[in-house]
Structure formats: structure tokens, C-alpha cells
PDB file of C-alpha atoms in Angstrom:
ATOM      1  CA  UNK A  28     -57.359  25.546 -45.353  1.00  0.00           C
ATOM      2  CA  UNK A  29     -55.744  28.409 -47.044  1.00  0.00           C
ATOM      3  CA  UNK A  30     -55.787  30.456 -44.035  1.00  0.00           C
ATOM      4  CA  UNK A  31     -54.415  27.663 -41.508  1.00  0.00           C
ATOM      5  CA  UNK A  32     -51.398  26.862 -44.247  1.00  0.00           C
ATOM      6  CA  UNK A  33     -50.327  30.485 -44.458  1.00  0.00           C
ATOM      7  CA  UNK A  34     -50.181  30.633 -40.651  1.00  0.00           C
ATOM      8  CA  UNK A  35     -47.897  27.372 -40.552  1.00  0.00           C
ATOM      9  CA  UNK A  36     -45.882  29.099 -42.991  1.00  0.00           C
ATOM     10  CA  UNK A  37     -45.445  32.155 -40.947  1.00  0.00           C
ATOM     11  CA  UNK A  38     -44.823  30.116 -37.856  1.00  0.00           C
ATOM     12  CA  UNK A  39     -41.731  28.311 -39.495  1.00  0.00           C
ATOM     13  CA  UNK A  40     -40.387  31.576 -41.206  1.00  0.00           C
ATOM     14  CA  UNK A  41     -40.403  32.863 -37.276  1.00  0.00           C
ATOM     15  CA  UNK A  42     -38.401  29.864 -36.131  1.00  0.00           C
ATOM     16  CA  UNK A  43     -36.159  30.356 -39.000  1.00  0.00           C
ATOM     17  CA  UNK A  44     -35.055  33.964 -38.514  1.00  0.00           C
ATOM     18  CA  UNK A  45     -35.135  33.041 -34.440  1.00  0.00           C
ATOM     19  CA  UNK A  46     -32.321  30.431 -35.126  1.00  0.00           C
ATOM     20  CA  UNK A  47     -30.546  30.973 -38.669  1.00  0.00           C
ATOM     21  CA  UNK A  48     -28.523  27.743 -38.133  1.00  0.00           C
ATOM     22  CA  UNK A  49     -31.776  25.518 -38.052  1.00  0.00           C
ATOM     23  CA  UNK A  50     -32.430  24.005 -41.502  1.00  0.00           C
ATOM     24  CA  UNK A  51     -35.819  24.931 -42.849  1.00  0.00           C
ATOM     25  CA  UNK A  52     -38.656  22.780 -42.138  1.00  0.00           C
ATOM     26  CA  UNK A  53     -40.584  22.911 -45.160  1.00  0.00           C
ATOM     27  CA  UNK A  54     -41.242  20.274 -47.548  1.00  0.00           C
ATOM     28  CA  UNK A  55     -39.807  21.733 -50.326  1.00  0.00           C
ATOM     29  CA  UNK A  56     -36.093  22.098 -48.956  1.00  0.00           C
ATOM     30  CA  UNK A  57     -36.111  19.738 -46.370  1.00  0.00           C
ATOM     31  CA  UNK A  58     -32.880  17.623 -45.520  1.00  0.00           C
ATOM     32  CA  UNK A  59     -32.823  14.014 -44.510  1.00  0.00           C
ATOM     33  CA  UNK A  60     -32.357  13.595 -40.383  1.00  0.00           C
ATOM     34  CA  UNK A  61     -29.521  12.150 -39.243  1.00  0.00           C
ATOM     35  CA  UNK A  62     -30.860   8.328 -38.313  1.00  0.00           C
ATOM     36  CA  UNK A  63     -30.526   7.361 -34.344  1.00  0.00           C
ATOM     37  CA  UNK A  64     -27.627   5.549 -33.342  1.00  0.00           C
ATOM     38  CA  UNK A  65     -27.929   1.759 -33.013  1.00  0.00           C
ATOM     39  CA  UNK A  66     -28.592   0.899 -29.520  1.00  0.00           C
ATOM     40  CA  UNK A  67     -25.479  -1.286 -29.500  1.00  0.00           C
ATOM     41  CA  UNK A  68     -23.612   2.191 -30.364  1.00  0.00           C
ATOM     42  CA  UNK A  69     -25.257   3.889 -27.785  1.00  0.00           C
ATOM     43  CA  UNK A  70     -24.486   1.405 -24.763  1.00  0.00           C
ATOM     44  CA  UNK A  71     -20.817   1.623 -26.243  1.00  0.00           C
ATOM     45  CA  UNK A  72     -20.852   5.270 -25.743  1.00  0.00           C
ATOM     46  CA  UNK A  73     -22.271   5.458 -22.374  1.00  0.00           C
ATOM     47  CA  UNK A  74     -19.812   2.560 -21.190  1.00  0.00           C
ATOM     48  CA  UNK A  75     -16.778   4.030 -18.912  1.00  0.00           C
ATOM     49  CA  UNK A  76     -13.425   2.188 -18.452  1.00  0.00           C
ATOM     50  CA  UNK A  77     -13.599   0.668 -14.921  1.00  0.00           C
ATOM     51  CA  UNK A  78     -11.053  -1.647 -12.706  1.00  0.00           C
ATOM     52  CA  UNK A  79     -11.070  -5.454 -12.754  1.00  0.00           C
ATOM     53  CA  UNK A  80     -12.319  -5.254  -9.520  1.00  0.00           C
ATOM     54  CA  UNK A  81     -15.253  -2.895  -9.674  1.00  0.00           C
ATOM     55  CA  UNK A  82     -16.169  -5.295 -12.702  1.00  0.00           C
ATOM     56  CA  UNK A  83     -16.277  -8.248 -10.885  1.00  0.00           C
ATOM     57  CA  UNK A  84     -18.196  -6.999  -8.014  1.00  0.00           C
ATOM     58  CA  UNK A  85     -20.837  -5.949 -10.226  1.00  0.00           C
ATOM     59  CA  UNK A  86     -20.910  -9.150 -11.913  1.00  0.00           C
ATOM     60  CA  UNK A  87     -20.871 -11.084  -8.645  1.00  0.00           C
ATOM     61  CA  UNK A  88     -17.916 -13.446  -9.680  1.00  0.00           C
ATOM     62  CA  UNK A  89     -15.486 -12.081  -6.804  1.00  0.00           C
ATOM     63  CA  UNK A  90     -12.095 -13.985  -7.040  1.00  0.00           C
ATOM     64  CA  UNK A  91     -10.719 -13.570  -3.844  1.00  0.00           C
ATOM     65  CA  UNK A  92     -10.857 -16.220  -1.058  1.00  0.00           C
ATOM     66  CA  UNK A  93      -8.898 -16.762   2.179  1.00  0.00           C
ATOM     67  CA  UNK A  94      -7.839 -20.323   2.442  1.00  0.00           C
ATOM     68  CA  UNK A  95      -6.432 -19.584   6.206  1.00  0.00           C
ATOM     69  CA  UNK A  96      -3.003 -20.927   7.220  1.00  0.00           C
ATOM     70  CA  UNK A  97      -0.216 -19.627   9.430  1.00  0.00           C
ATOM     71  CA  UNK A  98       3.243 -18.650   8.991  1.00  0.00           C
ATOM     72  CA  UNK A  99       6.255 -17.813  10.926  1.00  0.00           C
ATOM     73  CA  UNK A 100       9.752 -17.008  10.591  1.00  0.00           C
ATOM     74  CA  UNK A 101      12.831 -16.190  13.405  1.00  0.00           C
ATOM     75  CA  UNK A 102      15.928 -15.471  12.355  1.00  0.00           C
ATOM     76  CA  UNK A 103      19.330 -15.971  14.555  1.00  0.00           C
ATOM     77  CA  UNK A 104      22.716 -15.454  14.488  1.00  0.00           C
ATOM     78  CA  UNK A 105      23.457 -17.885  11.671  1.00  0.00           C
ATOM     79  CA  UNK A 106      20.247 -19.492  11.139  1.00  0.00           C
ATOM     80  CA  UNK A 107      16.528 -19.169  10.240  1.00  0.00           C
ATOM     81  CA  UNK A 108      13.442 -21.055  10.923  1.00  0.00           C
ATOM     82  CA  UNK A 109      10.703 -20.834   8.510  1.00  0.00           C
ATOM     83  CA  UNK A 110       7.652 -22.811   9.522  1.00  0.00           C
ATOM     84  CA  UNK A 111       3.839 -22.870   8.354  1.00  0.00           C
ATOM     85  CA  UNK A 112       0.876 -25.446   8.610  1.00  0.00           C
ATOM     86  CA  UNK A 113      -0.219 -27.449   5.773  1.00  0.00           C
ATOM     87  CA  UNK A 114      -4.144 -27.073   6.174  1.00  0.00           C
ATOM     88  CA  UNK A 115      -5.857 -25.349   3.301  1.00  0.00           C
ATOM     89  CA  UNK A 116      -9.504 -24.771   3.677  1.00  0.00           C
ATOM     90  CA  UNK A 117     -12.370 -22.625   2.630  1.00  0.00           C
ATOM     91  CA  UNK A 118     -15.038 -21.437   5.424  1.00  0.00           C
ATOM     92  CA  UNK A 119     -15.730 -24.337   7.210  1.00  0.00           C
ATOM     93  CA  UNK A 120     -14.676 -27.073   4.765  1.00  0.00           C
ATOM     94  CA  UNK A 121     -10.538 -28.454   4.670  1.00  0.00           C
ATOM     95  CA  UNK A 122      -9.482 -28.811   1.248  1.00  0.00           C
ATOM     96  CA  UNK A 123      -6.899 -31.025   2.126  1.00  0.00           C
ATOM     97  CA  UNK A 124      -4.754 -31.556   5.201  1.00  0.00           C
ATOM     98  CA  UNK A 125      -1.159 -31.989   3.511  1.00  0.00           C
ATOM     99  CA  UNK A 126      -0.643 -28.689   1.612  1.00  0.00           C
ATOM    100  CA  UNK A 127       2.454 -26.752   1.948  1.00  0.00           C
ATOM    101  CA  UNK A 128       2.893 -23.337   2.268  1.00  0.00           C
ATOM    102  CA  UNK A 129       6.980 -22.779   1.788  1.00  0.00           C
ATOM    103  CA  UNK A 130       8.683 -22.354  -1.264  1.00  0.00           C
ATOM    104  CA  UNK A 131      12.446 -22.383  -1.501  1.00  0.00           C
ATOM    105  CA  UNK A 132      13.494 -19.915  -3.941  1.00  0.00           C
ATOM    106  CA  UNK A 133      16.949 -18.642  -3.462  1.00  0.00           C
ATOM    107  CA  UNK A 134      20.209 -19.401  -2.060  1.00  0.00           C
ATOM    108  CA  UNK A 135      19.373 -20.215   1.151  1.00  0.00           C
ATOM    109  CA  UNK A 136      16.087 -18.491   1.179  1.00  0.00           C
ATOM    110  CA  UNK A 137      12.466 -19.523   1.709  1.00  0.00           C
ATOM    111  CA  UNK A 138       9.108 -17.864   1.432  1.00  0.00           C
ATOM    112  CA  UNK A 139       5.812 -18.628   3.555  1.00  0.00           C
ATOM    113  CA  UNK A 140       2.470 -17.655   2.155  1.00  0.00           C
ATOM    114  CA  UNK A 141      -0.597 -17.538   3.129  1.00  0.00           C
ATOM    115  CA  UNK A 142      -3.903 -16.304   1.849  1.00  0.00           C
ATOM    116  CA  UNK A 143      -5.548 -17.246  -1.606  1.00  0.00           C
ATOM    117  CA  UNK A 144      -3.976 -20.122  -3.060  1.00  0.00           C
ATOM    118  CA  UNK A 145      -4.268 -19.228  -6.674  1.00  0.00           C
ATOM    119  CA  UNK A 146      -2.341 -15.965  -6.345  1.00  0.00           C
ATOM    120  CA  UNK A 147       0.128 -17.326  -4.083  1.00  0.00           C
ATOM    121  CA  UNK A 148       0.955 -20.208  -6.597  1.00  0.00           C
ATOM    122  CA  UNK A 149       1.059 -17.325  -9.531  1.00  0.00           C
ATOM    123  CA  UNK A 150       3.502 -15.283  -7.223  1.00  0.00           C
ATOM    124  CA  UNK A 151       5.679 -18.200  -6.414  1.00  0.00           C
ATOM    125  CA  UNK A 152       5.866 -19.504  -9.845  1.00  0.00           C
ATOM    126  CA  UNK A 153       6.772 -15.780 -11.155  1.00  0.00           C
ATOM    127  CA  UNK A 154       9.660 -15.360  -8.712  1.00  0.00           C
ATOM    128  CA  UNK A 155      10.847 -18.818  -9.469  1.00  0.00           C
ATOM    129  CA  UNK A 156      11.345 -17.969 -13.195  1.00  0.00           C
ATOM    130  CA  UNK A 157      12.633 -14.179 -12.030  1.00  0.00           C
ATOM    131  CA  UNK A 158      15.321 -15.871  -9.956  1.00  0.00           C
ATOM    132  CA  UNK A 159      16.127 -18.779 -12.862  1.00  0.00           C
ATOM    133  CA  UNK A 160      16.673 -15.551 -15.243  1.00  0.00           C
ATOM    134  CA  UNK A 161      18.938 -14.148 -12.686  1.00  0.00           C
ATOM    135  CA  UNK A 162      20.979 -17.003 -12.106  1.00  0.00           C
ATOM    136  CA  UNK A 163      21.452 -17.502 -15.982  1.00  0.00           C
ATOM    137  CA  UNK A 164      22.406 -13.937 -16.331  1.00  0.00           C
ATOM    138  CA  UNK A 165      24.847 -13.778 -13.456  1.00  0.00           C
ATOM    139  CA  UNK A 166      26.064 -17.275 -13.226  1.00  0.00           C
ATOM    140  CA  UNK A 167      25.095 -17.067  -9.392  1.00  0.00           C
ATOM    141  CA  UNK A 168      22.189 -17.406  -7.269  1.00  0.00           C
ATOM    142  CA  UNK A 169      20.241 -14.500  -6.102  1.00  0.00           C
ATOM    143  CA  UNK A 170      20.797 -13.679  -2.653  1.00  0.00           C
ATOM    144  CA  UNK A 171      18.132 -13.223   0.313  1.00  0.00           C
ATOM    145  CA  UNK A 172      17.916  -9.407   0.318  1.00  0.00           C
ATOM    146  CA  UNK A 173      18.079  -9.370  -3.182  1.00  0.00           C
ATOM    147  CA  UNK A 174      14.838 -11.732  -3.502  1.00  0.00           C
ATOM    148  CA  UNK A 175      13.045  -9.627  -0.647  1.00  0.00           C
ATOM    149  CA  UNK A 176      13.500  -6.572  -2.951  1.00  0.00           C
ATOM    150  CA  UNK A 177      12.000  -8.684  -5.993  1.00  0.00           C
ATOM    151  CA  UNK A 178       9.201  -9.694  -4.165  1.00  0.00           C
ATOM    152  CA  UNK A 179       8.594  -6.127  -3.139  1.00  0.00           C
ATOM    153  CA  UNK A 180       8.564  -4.884  -6.849  1.00  0.00           C
ATOM    154  CA  UNK A 181       6.550  -7.745  -7.894  1.00  0.00           C
ATOM    155  CA  UNK A 182       3.867  -7.319  -5.028  1.00  0.00           C
ATOM    156  CA  UNK A 183       3.861  -3.485  -5.948  1.00  0.00           C
ATOM    157  CA  UNK A 184       3.440  -3.890  -9.580  1.00  0.00           C
ATOM    158  CA  UNK A 185       0.247  -5.563  -8.777  1.00  0.00           C
ATOM    159  CA  UNK A 186      -0.782  -2.774  -6.463  1.00  0.00           C
ATOM    160  CA  UNK A 187      -4.132  -1.952  -8.270  1.00  0.00           C
ATOM    161  CA  UNK A 188      -5.170  -5.530  -8.730  1.00  0.00           C
ATOM    162  CA  UNK A 189      -2.807  -7.289  -5.924  1.00  0.00           C
ATOM    163  CA  UNK A 190      -2.311 -10.523  -5.215  1.00  0.00           C
ATOM    164  CA  UNK A 191      -4.019 -11.793  -2.121  1.00  0.00           C
ATOM    165  CA  UNK A 192      -1.150 -13.166  -0.619  1.00  0.00           C
ATOM    166  CA  UNK A 193       0.669 -12.268   2.758  1.00  0.00           C
ATOM    167  CA  UNK A 194       4.073 -13.301   2.651  1.00  0.00           C
ATOM    168  CA  UNK A 195       7.145 -14.010   4.934  1.00  0.00           C
ATOM    169  CA  UNK A 196      10.545 -14.521   3.412  1.00  0.00           C
ATOM    170  CA  UNK A 197      13.475 -15.862   5.545  1.00  0.00           C
ATOM    171  CA  UNK A 198      17.031 -16.905   4.944  1.00  0.00           C
ATOM    172  CA  UNK A 199      20.627 -16.072   5.152  1.00  0.00           C
ATOM    173  CA  UNK A 200      22.474 -12.872   3.932  1.00  0.00           C
ATOM    174  CA  UNK A 201      25.501 -11.946   2.587  1.00  0.00           C
ATOM    175  CA  UNK A 202      26.824 -12.113   5.905  1.00  0.00           C
ATOM    176  CA  UNK A 203      25.526 -15.522   6.970  1.00  0.00           C
ATOM    177  CA  UNK A 204      23.383 -13.811   9.132  1.00  0.00           C
ATOM    178  CA  UNK A 205      19.664 -14.882   9.913  1.00  0.00           C
ATOM    179  CA  UNK A 206      17.164 -12.411   8.228  1.00  0.00           C
ATOM    180  CA  UNK A 207      13.370 -12.193   8.259  1.00  0.00           C
ATOM    181  CA  UNK A 208      11.250  -9.988   5.863  1.00  0.00           C
ATOM    182  CA  UNK A 209       7.428  -9.397   6.265  1.00  0.00           C
ATOM    183  CA  UNK A 210       5.081  -7.713   4.039  1.00  0.00           C
ATOM    184  CA  UNK A 211       1.859  -6.572   3.378  1.00  0.00           C
ATOM    185  CA  UNK A 212      -0.364  -7.255  -0.172  1.00  0.00           C
ATOM    186  CA  UNK A 213       1.364  -4.450  -1.966  1.00  0.00           C
ATOM    187  CA  UNK A 214       4.920  -4.915  -1.202  1.00  0.00           C
ATOM    188  CA  UNK A 215       5.543  -2.817   1.654  1.00  0.00           C
ATOM    189  CA  UNK A 216       8.268  -4.871   3.732  1.00  0.00           C
ATOM    190  CA  UNK A 217      10.352  -4.435   6.903  1.00  0.00           C
ATOM    191  CA  UNK A 218      13.392  -6.514   8.083  1.00  0.00           C
ATOM    192  CA  UNK A 219      12.779  -7.756  11.296  1.00  0.00           C
ATOM    193  CA  UNK A 220      14.062 -10.677  13.716  1.00  0.00           C
ATOM    194  CA  UNK A 221      10.704 -12.361  13.436  1.00  0.00           C
ATOM    195  CA  UNK A 222       7.576 -12.134  12.044  1.00  0.00           C
ATOM    196  CA  UNK A 223       4.136 -13.884  11.530  1.00  0.00           C
ATOM    197  CA  UNK A 224       1.318 -13.681   8.887  1.00  0.00           C
ATOM    198  CA  UNK A 225      -2.097 -15.656   8.238  1.00  0.00           C
ATOM    199  CA  UNK A 226      -5.123 -16.125  10.366  1.00  0.00           C
ATOM    200  CA  UNK A 227      -3.551 -16.987  13.323  1.00  0.00           C
ATOM    201  CA  UNK A 228      -0.630 -14.507  13.342  1.00  0.00           C
ATOM    202  CA  UNK A 229      -2.980 -12.211  15.965  1.00  0.00           C
ATOM    203  CA  UNK A 230      -2.470 -15.372  18.343  1.00  0.00           C
ATOM    204  CA  UNK A 231       1.115 -16.179  17.441  1.00  0.00           C
ATOM    205  CA  UNK A 232       2.705 -12.595  17.489  1.00  0.00           C
ATOM    206  CA  UNK A 233       2.168 -11.395  21.169  1.00  0.00           C
ATOM    207  CA  UNK A 234       3.733 -14.657  22.307  1.00  0.00           C
ATOM    208  CA  UNK A 235       6.821 -14.052  19.949  1.00  0.00           C
ATOM    209  CA  UNK A 236       7.049 -10.316  21.438  1.00  0.00           C
ATOM    210  CA  UNK A 237       7.131 -11.423  25.141  1.00  0.00           C
ATOM    211  CA  UNK A 238       9.590 -14.451  24.166  1.00  0.00           C
ATOM    212  CA  UNK A 239      11.986 -12.696  21.383  1.00  0.00           C
ATOM    213  CA  UNK A 240      11.880  -8.777  22.617  1.00  0.00           C
ATOM    214  CA  UNK A 241      12.991  -7.623  19.186  1.00  0.00           C
ATOM    215  CA  UNK A 242      14.591  -4.085  19.745  1.00  0.00           C
ATOM    216  CA  UNK A 243      12.888  -1.428  18.028  1.00  0.00           C
ATOM    217  CA  UNK A 244      14.196   0.236  14.630  1.00  0.00           C
ATOM    218  CA  UNK A 245      13.909   3.792  15.820  1.00  0.00           C
ATOM    219  CA  UNK A 246      16.542   3.138  18.393  1.00  0.00           C
ATOM    220  CA  UNK A 247      19.943   4.672  17.427  1.00  0.00           C
ATOM    221  CA  UNK A 248      22.591   3.366  17.095  1.00  0.00           C
ATOM    222  CA  UNK A 249      20.603   0.968  15.412  1.00  0.00           C
ATOM    223  CA  UNK A 250      20.647  -2.581  17.035  1.00  0.00           C
ATOM    224  CA  UNK A 251      20.865  -6.317  15.306  1.00  0.00           C
ATOM    225  CA  UNK A 252      17.188  -7.583  14.708  1.00  0.00           C
ATOM    226  CA  UNK A 253      18.433 -11.197  15.340  1.00  0.00           C
ATOM    227  CA  UNK A 254      16.836 -13.276  17.986  1.00  0.00           C
ATOM    228  CA  UNK A 255      18.933 -14.353  21.065  1.00  0.00           C
ATOM    229  CA  UNK A 256      18.081 -17.930  20.992  1.00  0.00           C
ATOM    230  CA  UNK A 257      19.880 -20.878  19.654  1.00  0.00           C
ATOM    231  CA  UNK A 258      18.558 -22.885  17.035  1.00  0.00           C
ATOM    232  CA  UNK A 259      17.225 -25.694  18.936  1.00  0.00           C
ATOM    233  CA  UNK A 260      15.351 -22.988  21.397  1.00  0.00           C
ATOM    234  CA  UNK A 261      14.051 -21.170  17.815  1.00  0.00           C
ATOM    235  CA  UNK A 262      12.449 -24.399  16.338  1.00  0.00           C
ATOM    236  CA  UNK A 263      11.024 -25.178  20.140  1.00  0.00           C
ATOM    237  CA  UNK A 264       9.364 -22.202  20.344  1.00  0.00           C
ATOM    238  CA  UNK A 265       7.893 -22.393  16.576  1.00  0.00           C
ATOM    239  CA  UNK A 266       6.354 -25.759  17.711  1.00  0.00           C
ATOM    240  CA  UNK A 267       4.622 -24.097  21.000  1.00  0.00           C
ATOM    241  CA  UNK A 268       3.201 -21.295  19.461  1.00  0.00           C
ATOM    242  CA  UNK A 269       1.521 -23.592  16.767  1.00  0.00           C
ATOM    243  CA  UNK A 270       0.380 -25.872  19.200  1.00  0.00           C
ATOM    244  CA  UNK A 271      -1.448 -22.933  20.922  1.00  0.00           C
ATOM    245  CA  UNK A 272      -2.632 -21.280  17.816  1.00  0.00           C
ATOM    246  CA  UNK A 273      -4.132 -24.256  16.515  1.00  0.00           C
ATOM    247  CA  UNK A 274      -6.575 -24.442  19.839  1.00  0.00           C
ATOM    248  CA  UNK A 275      -8.232 -20.974  18.902  1.00  0.00           C
ATOM    249  CA  UNK A 276      -7.745 -20.649  14.995  1.00  0.00           C
ATOM    250  CA  UNK A 277      -9.766 -23.259  12.929  1.00  0.00           C
ATOM    251  CA  UNK A 278      -7.962 -22.271   9.577  1.00  0.00           C
ATOM    252  CA  UNK A 279      -4.870 -23.542  11.018  1.00  0.00           C
ATOM    253  CA  UNK A 280      -3.965 -27.184  11.637  1.00  0.00           C
ATOM    254  CA  UNK A 281      -3.126 -30.925  10.719  1.00  0.00           C
ATOM    255  CA  UNK A 282       0.695 -30.601  10.301  1.00  0.00           C
ATOM    256  CA  UNK A 283       3.581 -28.149  11.177  1.00  0.00           C
ATOM    257  CA  UNK A 284       6.180 -27.945   8.333  1.00  0.00           C
ATOM    258  CA  UNK A 285       9.405 -26.247   9.734  1.00  0.00           C
ATOM    259  CA  UNK A 286      12.298 -25.253   7.159  1.00  0.00           C
ATOM    260  CA  UNK A 287      15.658 -24.657   9.107  1.00  0.00           C
ATOM    261  CA  UNK A 288      18.454 -22.840   7.037  1.00  0.00           C
ATOM    262  CA  UNK A 289      21.652 -22.551   7.945  1.00  0.00           C
ATOM    263  CA  UNK A 290      25.486 -22.361   6.773  1.00  0.00           C
ATOM    264  CA  UNK A 291      25.385 -26.156   6.391  1.00  0.00           C
ATOM    265  CA  UNK A 292      22.073 -25.955   4.070  1.00  0.00           C
ATOM    266  CA  UNK A 293      18.581 -26.594   4.263  1.00  0.00           C
ATOM    267  CA  UNK A 294      16.373 -29.104   6.558  1.00  0.00           C
ATOM    268  CA  UNK A 295      12.819 -29.689   6.727  1.00  0.00           C
ATOM    269  CA  UNK A 296      10.844 -31.144   9.706  1.00  0.00           C
ATOM    270  CA  UNK A 297       7.157 -31.999   9.917  1.00  0.00           C
ATOM    271  CA  UNK A 298       5.336 -32.554  13.058  1.00  0.00           C
ATOM    272  CA  UNK A 299       1.555 -33.421  14.104  1.00  0.00           C
ATOM    273  CA  UNK A 300      -1.012 -30.843  14.855  1.00  0.00           C
ATOM    274  CA  UNK A 301      -4.651 -31.034  15.841  1.00  0.00           C
ATOM    275  CA  UNK A 302      -7.004 -32.422  13.063  1.00  0.00           C
ATOM    276  CA  UNK A 303     -10.385 -31.044  14.453  1.00  0.00           C
TER     277      UNK A 303
END
């Protein structure tokens, strides 16, 4: 027994000499060991910050949902036509047949949005509040180009967790000419003569390209992007393209809401589309 204890003491001494910073393990000079961390603290240390999108993807409560719909805008020499259908659906279920996708924001300016209606409502509410602040501070309403820049800034601000909304902004500029601004989900925008967004845009844009033939923005000298059609012809064209899109797109239909903006003001018109 004595020889065994002396052998153990010799081995402890060898360890201490090999590692001088290690505390002695003998019973006479032992120090209390640091208690292990609590499991909750250990899991908190291992936790890494992640993006909201990644966290929702792991939990399975993905919030984005495309509620369908199609939006179109056409700008003329002294008018702008903004149109959208009124169907709101999820998958193969129609939630409502009378939902407006067009919001009048600034002076002679209308915004049509397609995508996730929760984000669209939040975006419209945010823009309306900012426009009201502008009106109180400057004693005038915001112009359509100014609203276009505000919308771009708002979408870009949310680029890491973006609004799932695809927007077309139409109205009159400071010179009284029609203007259309088209956007992606993170705020990149362009002024064009016409545009379409939503689930039926792939069906409508080829028809608009064929009928309106907007000049390329790369041409020099720059050409005016407004369409050569009269106001009545533009409204008739919008009715035709929506009637065609509803034949192929199940998320577009029920009713067509048309907002015509000109120097006299704003007027709305509704026509029926397919309901199946």
C-alpha cells in the first residue's frame, strides 16, 4: 500500500513539473474546481445571431405568401391609366372578389401593388403617413416623381427583410405629362411609358410591347417614354389585355379597377372579368 501511494505521488510530481501552470492535485493543496456552466447558459453561449428570414425558415412559420393579382399602368402625353384586378387568392382558394389593389397617395399619383397583402397594406400605410408629414411640413402635396423616390427609399430600407410587394406607380409629373415608375422588391426603379406587375405580367407585357413600342432608354438623344395613344385608346387597351390575361392566369379575375389621372382630376371605372 505504501509503495502504491509513493508511486502515485511520484507521478503527480512529474505532472506538475511538466506543466508548471497546473494546480497540484494532492489532497492537501487542492483548489475547488470551477463548476460547469448551466445548460441554459451553455446554449445561450453557443447561440449565434441569425437573420429573421433564416429563423423563420427553421421554425417553419414562413410569413411570405403571394396573394396574386395583376397591375398595369400606361402613361400618355397628359394622362396616366393605372389598373388592377380585384381578386385576392391563396393557392386555389379565392379569399375575396372585391379587393382593391390601387392606393391614391400623392397629388395626381396612384400606386398599384401585387404580392403579399400584409406587406402591401403595411407599405401603403407607411407611405401615406410619410406623405402626410410632407404635406404638413411643406404646405403642399408630394409630386409623383417625389413619391417615386420615397417609395424606392422605403423599399431599399427594408432590403434585408423586404416587403413582398411588386409595385407600379403612375401619375402626372410637374409638367403635366404622364409618368409610370416600375419597381422590384428592393427599390430598384425605372421611369417608363408603361409597365405591368403581378402574376399576369408575363402575359400582358408582350402585348404592351407590341402595341406601344416604347423607345429604348439607351438611345441618344433620349426620347420621350410616353405612349402615342389617346386616353380612350389606352383604357380600351387595358381592358383588352386584362380580358386576355384572365383566360390564362387563375390569380387574375373577377373585376377590373381602372383609375384615370389627368389634369381634370382622378376618376375610377369598374368592369367585370371572368369569375372562374
